[in-house]
Short mmCIF file of C-alpha atoms in Angstrom, two decimals:
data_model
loop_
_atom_site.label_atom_id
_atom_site.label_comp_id
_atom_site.label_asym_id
_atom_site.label_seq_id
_atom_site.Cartn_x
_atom_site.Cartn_y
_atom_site.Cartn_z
CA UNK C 1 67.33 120.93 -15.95
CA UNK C 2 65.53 122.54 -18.80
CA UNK C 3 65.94 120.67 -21.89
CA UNK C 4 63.65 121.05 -25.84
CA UNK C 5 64.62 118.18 -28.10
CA UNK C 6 62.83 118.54 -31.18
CA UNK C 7 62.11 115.67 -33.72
CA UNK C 8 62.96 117.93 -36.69
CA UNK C 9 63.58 121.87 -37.81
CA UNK C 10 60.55 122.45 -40.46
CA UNK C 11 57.31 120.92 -41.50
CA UNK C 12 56.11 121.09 -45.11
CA UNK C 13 54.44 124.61 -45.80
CA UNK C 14 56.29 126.10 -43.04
CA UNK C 15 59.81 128.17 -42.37
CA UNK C 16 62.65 126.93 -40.65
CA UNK C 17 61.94 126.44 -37.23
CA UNK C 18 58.44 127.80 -36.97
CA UNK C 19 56.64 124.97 -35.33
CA UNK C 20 59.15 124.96 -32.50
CA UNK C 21 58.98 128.37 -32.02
CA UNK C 22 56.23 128.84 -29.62
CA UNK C 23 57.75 126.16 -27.44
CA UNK C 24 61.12 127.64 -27.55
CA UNK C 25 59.59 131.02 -26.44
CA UNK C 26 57.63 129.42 -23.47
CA UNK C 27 61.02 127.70 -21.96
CA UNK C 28 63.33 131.00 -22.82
CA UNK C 29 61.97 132.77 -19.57
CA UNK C 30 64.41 135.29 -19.21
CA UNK C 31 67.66 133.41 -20.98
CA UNK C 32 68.89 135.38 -24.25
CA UNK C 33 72.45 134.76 -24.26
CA UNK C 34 72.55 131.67 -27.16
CA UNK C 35 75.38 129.76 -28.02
CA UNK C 36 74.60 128.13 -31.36
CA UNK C 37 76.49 124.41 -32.21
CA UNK C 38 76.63 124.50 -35.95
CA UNK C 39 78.78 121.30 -35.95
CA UNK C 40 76.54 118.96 -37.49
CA UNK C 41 76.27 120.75 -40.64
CA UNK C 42 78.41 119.15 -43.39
CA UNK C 43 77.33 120.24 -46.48
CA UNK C 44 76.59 124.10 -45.38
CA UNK C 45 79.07 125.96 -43.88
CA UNK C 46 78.59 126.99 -40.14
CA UNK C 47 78.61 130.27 -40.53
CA UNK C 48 75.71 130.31 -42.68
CA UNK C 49 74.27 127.47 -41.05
CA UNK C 50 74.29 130.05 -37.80
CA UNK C 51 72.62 132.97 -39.95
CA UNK C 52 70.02 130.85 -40.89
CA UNK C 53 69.00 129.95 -37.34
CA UNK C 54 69.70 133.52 -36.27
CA UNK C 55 67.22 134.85 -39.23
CA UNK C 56 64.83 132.09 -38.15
CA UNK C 57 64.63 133.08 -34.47
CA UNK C 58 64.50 136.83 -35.20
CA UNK C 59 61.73 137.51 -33.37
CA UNK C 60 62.52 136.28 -30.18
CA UNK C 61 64.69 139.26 -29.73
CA UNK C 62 67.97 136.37 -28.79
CA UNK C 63 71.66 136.80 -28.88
CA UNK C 64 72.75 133.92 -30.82
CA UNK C 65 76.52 133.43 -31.26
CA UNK C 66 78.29 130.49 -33.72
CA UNK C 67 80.53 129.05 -31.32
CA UNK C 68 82.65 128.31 -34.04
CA UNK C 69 83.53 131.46 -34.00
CA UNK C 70 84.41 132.08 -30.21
CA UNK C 71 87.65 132.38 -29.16
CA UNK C 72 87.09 129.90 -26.49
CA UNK C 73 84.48 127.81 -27.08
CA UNK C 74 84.42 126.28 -23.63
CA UNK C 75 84.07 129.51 -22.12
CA UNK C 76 81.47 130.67 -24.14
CA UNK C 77 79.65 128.01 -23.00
CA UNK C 78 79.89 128.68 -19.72
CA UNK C 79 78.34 132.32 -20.26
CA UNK C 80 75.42 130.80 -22.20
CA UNK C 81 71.80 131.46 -20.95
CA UNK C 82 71.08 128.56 -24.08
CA UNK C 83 72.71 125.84 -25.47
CA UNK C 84 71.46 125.27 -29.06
CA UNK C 85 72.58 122.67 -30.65
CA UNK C 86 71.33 122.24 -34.69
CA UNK C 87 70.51 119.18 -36.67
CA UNK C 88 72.94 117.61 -39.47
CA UNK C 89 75.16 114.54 -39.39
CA UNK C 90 74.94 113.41 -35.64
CA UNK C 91 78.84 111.53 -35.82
CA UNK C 92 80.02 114.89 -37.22
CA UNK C 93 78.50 116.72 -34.21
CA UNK C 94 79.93 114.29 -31.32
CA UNK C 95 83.47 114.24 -33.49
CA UNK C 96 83.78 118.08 -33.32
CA UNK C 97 82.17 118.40 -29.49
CA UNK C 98 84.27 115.83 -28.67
CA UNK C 99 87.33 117.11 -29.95
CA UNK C 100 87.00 120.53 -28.66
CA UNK C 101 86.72 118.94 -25.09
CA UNK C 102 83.14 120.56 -25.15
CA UNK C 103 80.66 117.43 -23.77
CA UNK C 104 81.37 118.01 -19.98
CA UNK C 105 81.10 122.21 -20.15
CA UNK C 106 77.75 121.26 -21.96
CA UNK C 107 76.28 119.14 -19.15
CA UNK C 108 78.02 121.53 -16.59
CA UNK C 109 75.79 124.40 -18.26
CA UNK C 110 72.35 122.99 -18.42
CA UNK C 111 73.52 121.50 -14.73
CA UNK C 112 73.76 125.23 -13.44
CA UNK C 113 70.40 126.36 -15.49
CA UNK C 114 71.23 126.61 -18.89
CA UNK C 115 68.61 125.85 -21.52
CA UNK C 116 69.04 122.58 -23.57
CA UNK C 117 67.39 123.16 -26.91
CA UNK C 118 68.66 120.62 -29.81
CA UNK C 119 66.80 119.40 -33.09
CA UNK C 120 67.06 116.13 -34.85
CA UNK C 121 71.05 115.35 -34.49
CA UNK C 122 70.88 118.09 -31.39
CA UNK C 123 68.43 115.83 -29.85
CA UNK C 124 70.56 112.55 -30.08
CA UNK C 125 73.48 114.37 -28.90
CA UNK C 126 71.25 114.97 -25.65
CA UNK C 127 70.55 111.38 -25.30
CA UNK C 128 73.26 108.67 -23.40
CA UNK C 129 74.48 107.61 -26.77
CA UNK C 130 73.93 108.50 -30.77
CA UNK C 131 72.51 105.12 -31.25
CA UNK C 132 69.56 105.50 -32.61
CA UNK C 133 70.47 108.48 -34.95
CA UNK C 134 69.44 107.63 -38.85
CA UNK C 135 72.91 108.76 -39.98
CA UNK C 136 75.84 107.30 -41.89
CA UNK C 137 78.53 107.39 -39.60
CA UNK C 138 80.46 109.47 -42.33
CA UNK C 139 83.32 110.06 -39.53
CA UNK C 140 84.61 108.27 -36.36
CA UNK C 141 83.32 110.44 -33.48
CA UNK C 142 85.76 108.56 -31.44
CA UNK C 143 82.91 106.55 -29.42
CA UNK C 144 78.86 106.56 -29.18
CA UNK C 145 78.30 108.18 -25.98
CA UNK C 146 77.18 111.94 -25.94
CA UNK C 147 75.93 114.05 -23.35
CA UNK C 148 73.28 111.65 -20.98
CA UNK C 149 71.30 114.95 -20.32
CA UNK C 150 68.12 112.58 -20.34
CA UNK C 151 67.82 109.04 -19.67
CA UNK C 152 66.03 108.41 -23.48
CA UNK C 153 66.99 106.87 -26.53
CA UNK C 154 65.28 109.14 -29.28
CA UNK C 155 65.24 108.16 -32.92
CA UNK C 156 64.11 111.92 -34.62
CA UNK C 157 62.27 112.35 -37.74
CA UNK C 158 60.79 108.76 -37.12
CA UNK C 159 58.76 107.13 -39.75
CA UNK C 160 57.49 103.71 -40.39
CA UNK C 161 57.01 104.40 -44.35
CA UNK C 162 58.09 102.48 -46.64
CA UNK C 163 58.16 103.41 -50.48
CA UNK C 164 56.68 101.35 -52.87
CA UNK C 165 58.85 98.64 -54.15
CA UNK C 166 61.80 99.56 -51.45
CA UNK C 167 63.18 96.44 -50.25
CA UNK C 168 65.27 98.26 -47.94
CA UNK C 169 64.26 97.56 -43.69
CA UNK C 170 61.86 99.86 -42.35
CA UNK C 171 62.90 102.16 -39.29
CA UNK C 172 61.22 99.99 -36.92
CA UNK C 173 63.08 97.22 -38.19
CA UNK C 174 66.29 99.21 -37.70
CA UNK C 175 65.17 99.81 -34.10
CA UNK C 176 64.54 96.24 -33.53
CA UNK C 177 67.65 95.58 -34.17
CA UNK C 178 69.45 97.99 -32.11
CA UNK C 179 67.03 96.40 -29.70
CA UNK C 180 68.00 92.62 -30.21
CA UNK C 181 71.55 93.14 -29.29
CA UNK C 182 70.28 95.01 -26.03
CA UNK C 183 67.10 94.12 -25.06
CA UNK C 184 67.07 96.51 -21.85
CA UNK C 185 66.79 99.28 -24.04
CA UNK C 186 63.95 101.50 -24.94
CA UNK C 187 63.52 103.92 -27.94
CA UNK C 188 61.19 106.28 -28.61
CA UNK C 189 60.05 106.75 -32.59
CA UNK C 190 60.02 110.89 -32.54
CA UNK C 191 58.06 111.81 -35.62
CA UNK C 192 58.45 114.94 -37.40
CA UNK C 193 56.56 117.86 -35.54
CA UNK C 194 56.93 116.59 -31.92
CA UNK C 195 59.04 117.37 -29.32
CA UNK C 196 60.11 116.57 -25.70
CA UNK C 197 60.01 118.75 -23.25
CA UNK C 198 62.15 118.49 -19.72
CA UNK C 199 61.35 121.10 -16.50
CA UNK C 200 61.36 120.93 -13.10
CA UNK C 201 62.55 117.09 -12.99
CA UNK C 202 60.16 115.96 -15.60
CA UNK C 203 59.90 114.98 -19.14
CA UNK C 204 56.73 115.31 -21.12
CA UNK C 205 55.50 114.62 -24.55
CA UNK C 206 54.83 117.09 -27.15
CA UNK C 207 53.39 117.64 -30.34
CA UNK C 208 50.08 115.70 -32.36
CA UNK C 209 51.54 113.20 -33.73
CA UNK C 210 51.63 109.74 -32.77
CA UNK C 211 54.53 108.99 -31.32
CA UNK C 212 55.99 105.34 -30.54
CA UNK C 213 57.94 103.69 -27.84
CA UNK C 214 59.88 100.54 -28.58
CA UNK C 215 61.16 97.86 -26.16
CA UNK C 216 62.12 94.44 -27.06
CA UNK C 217 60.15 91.53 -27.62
CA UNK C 218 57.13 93.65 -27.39
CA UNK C 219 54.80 95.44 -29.47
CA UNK C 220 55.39 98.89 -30.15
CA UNK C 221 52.95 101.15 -27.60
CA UNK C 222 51.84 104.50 -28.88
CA UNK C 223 52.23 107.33 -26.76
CA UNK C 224 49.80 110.29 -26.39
CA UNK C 225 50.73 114.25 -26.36
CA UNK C 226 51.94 115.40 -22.61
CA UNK C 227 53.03 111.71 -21.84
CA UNK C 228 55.43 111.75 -18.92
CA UNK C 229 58.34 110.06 -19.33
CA UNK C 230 59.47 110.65 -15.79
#
């Protein structure tokens, strides 16, 4: 399988998606057939939500569709060279996937060769379950499995910062949590930049920052860029 999850869509002082670009270009090969999941967004419609990401990805030279606005959804899916699935709310991206019956054509499609390429709620969708998104669960998705494309629990955009005078938990705290009701767990703290990166049976760590891996009872461990995961 060939699989980008990305930690986030921008940095500061950059456009939308720019950062992930080059990486997105490398794994593309000869795929330009997109499907585009705008589901996530909630407070942008998805047909501009789909522009945007079109307008961002220009100059790939890609045929990105809104699968919103496919006939039948499942079916485009099927056709797709890419799966691309944007960031937003990560319960109002399972709801809607779920809904439209599209979770199994998804893992049939990067099962057959597809591309995989999701950012922030994207990237939990990938994961076994949306349990370590940072979102309000603002609707029922019906359940907190998603697609099990990898075998990793990512927590995007992850930061340990804390403002000054919050007395609010930080996000480790959050994921120590998650991690005291089930202790076999792992989670990996995805900061803003990085990204990981699955091809030819193998998962490997991108991007500069310094990105964390959580189990419980245990200090945190830091993990360096191209860290294999499996």
């Amino acid at each position: 399988m060939d699989i980008l999850l990305f930690s986030n869509s921008m940095l500061p002082g950059a456009s939308y998606l720019a950062y992930a670009q080059p990486v997105i270009n490398s794994a593309l090969r000869r795929r330009r057939n997109v499907v585009f999941i705008p589901f996530a967004g909630v407070t942008t419609s998805w047909d501009a939500y789909s522009a945007k990401v079109t307008d961002a990805l220009a100059a790939l030279d890609l045929n990105i569709v809104g699968l919103h606005q496919q006939k039948d959804p499942q079916a485009a899916i099927a056709q797709a060279d890419v799966v691309m699935v944007g960031g937003g709310n990560t319960f109002a991206l399972l709801k809607a996937c779920r809904e439209r019956g599209l979770l199994e054509p998804m893992r049939q499609a990067v099962a057959r060769g597809a591309l995989y390429i999701g950012w922030s709620a994207g990237a939990n969708l990938a994961c076994p379950t949306i349990r370590t998104t940072n979102d309000m669960p603002i609707v029922d998705p019906g359940g907190l499995d998603a697609l099990n494309l990898v075998p990793l629990q990512i927590n995007p955009h992850f930061t340990n910062a804390l403002p000054q005078g919050h007395q609010g938990e930080t996000r480790e705290q959050r994921i120590r949590e998650l991690l005291a009701v089930d202790p076999l767990l792992e989670v990996i703290g995805l900061p803003e930049g990085n990204w990981i990166a699955v091809s030819d049976g193998q998962a490997r760590l991108g991007g500069a920052n310094p990105t964390l891996l959580f189990r419980a009872a245990q200090p945190a461990v830091t993990l360096a860029n191209g860290h294999r995961f499996y």
